[in-house]
CSV table of C-alpha atoms in Angstrom, one decimal:
chain,number,residue,atom,x,y,z
F,15,UNK,CA,95.1,68.2,77.6
F,16,UNK,CA,96.7,66.1,74.8
F,17,UNK,CA,99.3,64.7,77.1
F,18,UNK,CA,96.7,63.7,79.7
F,19,UNK,CA,94.5,62.2,77.0
F,20,UNK,CA,97.4,60.0,75.9
F,21,UNK,CA,98.1,58.8,79.4
F,22,UNK,CA,94.4,58.2,80.0
F,23,UNK,CA,94.0,56.3,76.7
F,24,UNK,CA,96.8,53.9,77.7
F,25,UNK,CA,95.8,53.6,81.3
F,26,UNK,CA,92.2,52.8,80.6
F,27,UNK,CA,93.3,50.1,78.2
F,28,UNK,CA,95.4,48.5,81.0
F,29,UNK,CA,92.7,47.0,83.1
F,30,UNK,CA,95.0,45.7,85.8
F,31,UNK,CA,96.8,49.0,86.4
F,32,UNK,CA,95.8,51.0,89.4
F,33,UNK,CA,98.7,53.4,90.4
F,34,UNK,CA,100.5,55.9,88.3
F,35,UNK,CA,103.7,57.3,89.9
F,36,UNK,CA,104.5,60.8,88.5
F,37,UNK,CA,108.2,61.3,88.8
F,38,UNK,CA,109.9,64.6,88.0
F,39,UNK,CA,111.0,68.1,89.0
F,40,UNK,CA,109.0,71.3,89.7
F,41,UNK,CA,106.9,70.8,86.6
F,42,UNK,CA,105.5,67.5,88.1
F,43,UNK,CA,105.5,68.9,91.7
F,44,UNK,CA,103.4,71.9,90.5
F,45,UNK,CA,105.6,74.6,92.0
F,46,UNK,CA,104.1,78.0,91.7
F,47,UNK,CA,100.6,76.7,90.8
F,48,UNK,CA,97.7,78.1,92.8
F,49,UNK,CA,96.2,75.3,94.8
F,50,UNK,CA,99.1,73.0,93.8
F,51,UNK,CA,97.7,69.9,95.5
F,52,UNK,CA,94.6,69.9,93.3
F,53,UNK,CA,95.9,71.7,90.2
F,54,UNK,CA,99.3,70.0,89.5
F,55,UNK,CA,99.3,67.6,86.6
F,56,UNK,CA,99.2,64.4,88.7
F,57,UNK,CA,96.1,65.6,90.5
F,58,UNK,CA,94.5,66.6,87.1
F,59,UNK,CA,95.4,63.2,85.7
F,60,UNK,CA,93.7,61.5,88.7
F,61,UNK,CA,90.5,63.6,88.2
F,62,UNK,CA,90.4,62.5,84.5
F,63,UNK,CA,91.1,58.8,85.4
F,64,UNK,CA,88.4,58.7,88.1
F,65,UNK,CA,85.9,59.7,85.4
F,66,UNK,CA,86.7,56.3,83.7
F,67,UNK,CA,87.5,54.1,86.7
F,68,UNK,CA,87.4,55.1,90.4
F,69,UNK,CA,90.1,52.5,91.2
F,70,UNK,CA,92.8,54.6,89.6
F,71,UNK,CA,95.2,56.6,91.8
F,72,UNK,CA,98.1,58.9,91.0
F,73,UNK,CA,100.9,59.9,93.3
F,74,UNK,CA,103.0,63.0,92.8
F,75,UNK,CA,106.7,62.3,93.4
F,76,UNK,CA,107.9,65.6,91.9
F,77,UNK,CA,110.8,67.4,93.5
F,78,UNK,CA,111.5,71.1,92.7
F,79,UNK,CA,115.0,71.6,91.4
F,80,UNK,CA,115.7,67.9,90.8
F,81,UNK,CA,118.0,66.7,88.1
F,82,UNK,CA,118.1,63.5,86.2
F,83,UNK,CA,121.9,63.7,86.3
F,84,UNK,CA,123.4,61.9,89.3
F,85,UNK,CA,126.2,64.4,89.3
F,86,UNK,CA,123.8,67.3,89.0
F,87,UNK,CA,123.1,69.9,91.7
F,88,UNK,CA,120.1,67.9,93.0
F,89,UNK,CA,120.0,64.3,91.8
F,90,UNK,CA,116.5,62.9,91.8
F,91,UNK,CA,117.8,59.5,92.8
F,92,UNK,CA,119.1,61.0,96.0
F,93,UNK,CA,115.7,62.4,97.0
F,94,UNK,CA,113.3,60.7,99.4
F,95,UNK,CA,110.6,61.0,96.7
F,96,UNK,CA,112.6,58.6,94.6
F,97,UNK,CA,112.6,56.0,97.4
F,98,UNK,CA,108.9,56.6,98.0
F,99,UNK,CA,108.2,56.2,94.3
F,100,UNK,CA,110.0,52.9,94.2
F,101,UNK,CA,108.2,51.7,97.4
F,102,UNK,CA,104.8,52.6,95.9
F,103,UNK,CA,105.3,49.7,93.4
F,104,UNK,CA,103.4,51.5,90.7
F,105,UNK,CA,101.7,50.0,87.7
F,106,UNK,CA,102.7,53.0,85.5
F,107,UNK,CA,105.6,55.4,85.9
F,108,UNK,CA,105.7,58.8,84.1
F,109,UNK,CA,109.1,60.4,84.2
F,110,UNK,CA,109.5,64.1,83.5
F,111,UNK,CA,113.1,65.1,84.3
F,112,UNK,CA,115.7,67.0,82.3
F,113,UNK,CA,114.8,70.6,82.5
F,114,UNK,CA,117.1,71.4,85.4
F,115,UNK,CA,119.8,69.4,83.8
F,116,UNK,CA,120.0,72.0,81.0
F,117,UNK,CA,121.5,74.5,83.4
F,118,UNK,CA,125.2,75.1,82.6
F,119,UNK,CA,126.5,73.9,85.9
F,120,UNK,CA,124.6,70.6,85.5
F,121,UNK,CA,125.0,70.1,81.7
F,122,UNK,CA,128.8,69.9,82.1
F,123,UNK,CA,127.9,66.2,83.0
F,124,UNK,CA,125.9,65.7,79.8
F,125,UNK,CA,127.9,62.7,78.8
F,126,UNK,CA,126.2,60.9,81.7
F,127,UNK,CA,122.7,61.8,80.8
F,128,UNK,CA,121.8,58.7,78.8
F,129,UNK,CA,123.4,56.3,81.3
F,130,UNK,CA,121.8,58.1,84.3
F,131,UNK,CA,118.4,58.0,82.6
F,132,UNK,CA,118.7,54.3,81.8
F,133,UNK,CA,119.7,53.7,85.5
F,134,UNK,CA,116.4,55.5,86.6
F,135,UNK,CA,114.3,53.6,84.1
F,136,UNK,CA,115.9,50.3,85.1
F,137,UNK,CA,115.3,50.9,88.8
F,138,UNK,CA,111.6,51.1,88.1
F,139,UNK,CA,111.5,48.3,85.5
F,140,UNK,CA,112.9,45.9,88.1
F,141,UNK,CA,110.0,46.4,90.5
F,142,UNK,CA,107.7,43.5,91.2
F,143,UNK,CA,104.8,45.4,89.6
F,144,UNK,CA,106.7,45.5,86.3
F,145,UNK,CA,105.4,48.9,85.5
F,146,UNK,CA,104.8,50.5,82.1
F,147,UNK,CA,107.2,53.4,81.8
F,148,UNK,CA,106.7,56.6,80.0
F,149,UNK,CA,109.3,59.3,79.6
F,150,UNK,CA,108.6,62.9,78.7
F,151,UNK,CA,110.2,65.3,76.3
F,152,UNK,CA,110.7,68.8,77.6
F,153,UNK,CA,108.0,71.3,77.9
F,154,UNK,CA,108.7,74.5,75.8
F,155,UNK,CA,110.9,77.1,77.4
F,156,UNK,CA,109.3,80.4,76.6
F,157,UNK,CA,112.2,82.4,78.0
F,158,UNK,CA,115.4,81.3,79.6
F,159,UNK,CA,115.0,81.7,83.3
F,160,UNK,CA,116.8,80.1,86.3
F,161,UNK,CA,119.7,79.3,83.8
F,162,UNK,CA,117.4,76.8,82.1
F,163,UNK,CA,118.5,76.7,78.4
F,164,UNK,CA,115.9,76.3,75.7
F,165,UNK,CA,118.6,75.5,73.2
F,166,UNK,CA,120.0,72.6,75.3
F,167,UNK,CA,116.5,71.3,76.0
F,168,UNK,CA,115.4,71.3,72.3
F,169,UNK,CA,118.7,70.5,70.5
F,170,UNK,CA,120.3,68.2,73.0
F,171,UNK,CA,118.1,66.7,75.7
F,172,UNK,CA,115.0,66.0,73.6
F,173,UNK,CA,117.0,64.0,71.0
F,174,UNK,CA,118.5,62.0,73.8
F,175,UNK,CA,115.0,61.3,75.2
F,176,UNK,CA,114.2,59.6,71.8
F,177,UNK,CA,117.5,57.6,72.0
F,178,UNK,CA,116.7,56.5,75.5
F,179,UNK,CA,113.2,55.4,74.6
F,180,UNK,CA,114.5,53.2,71.8
F,181,UNK,CA,117.2,51.7,74.1
F,182,UNK,CA,114.6,50.7,76.7
F,183,UNK,CA,111.5,50.4,74.5
F,184,UNK,CA,109.5,52.9,76.6
F,185,UNK,CA,106.8,55.2,75.5
F,186,UNK,CA,107.5,58.9,74.9
F,187,UNK,CA,105.2,61.8,75.7
F,188,UNK,CA,106.0,64.8,73.6
F,189,UNK,CA,105.2,67.6,75.9
F,190,UNK,CA,107.0,70.1,73.7
F,191,UNK,CA,104.5,69.7,70.9
F,192,UNK,CA,101.5,69.3,73.2
F,193,UNK,CA,102.3,72.5,75.1
F,194,UNK,CA,103.7,74.7,72.3
F,195,UNK,CA,101.7,77.9,72.2
F,196,UNK,CA,100.7,77.5,75.8
F,197,UNK,CA,102.9,80.2,77.4
F,198,UNK,CA,100.1,81.2,79.8
F,199,UNK,CA,100.7,77.9,81.6
F,200,UNK,CA,104.3,78.8,82.3
F,201,UNK,CA,104.4,82.2,84.2
F,202,UNK,CA,108.0,81.6,85.0
F,203,UNK,CA,108.9,81.0,81.4
């Protein structure tokens, strides 16, 4: 709720903005959520935004298993959702990637994380719509599952997110703090 409130606060103050592209992995996609199309966070965000202004739209460009790392097992920038997100020419982009990158077979490419993230940000920043870009810190990992590492997420990836935000002067949504203590939202850990 805190995260959606932050996005809504910014969005409502940007009178010209009309489309938010939600870019990410299974967390964005809403994998495993009952009635995913209406209960995933991009759909929930749209519902909240419509209560302020019916002109707002969100699009879910989440891909289950996607990595930020271009040498990862499933690079987001090689997915059709990436091409579709760019083609949508959004006014705001919310990027939630990095969780799958914490897996050992992906994190061997950790030296590329910052440059690959900057590449993704820059690809959106160059769009004619000149979108506002928000990047997200990791959600809490309540137990290591699917080889996702809470230690890598908290100790390595989240600090890099802060560094990336400073390098490109983009906003950061701290999902870790906002969702701490919300294990019920994460049945898969």
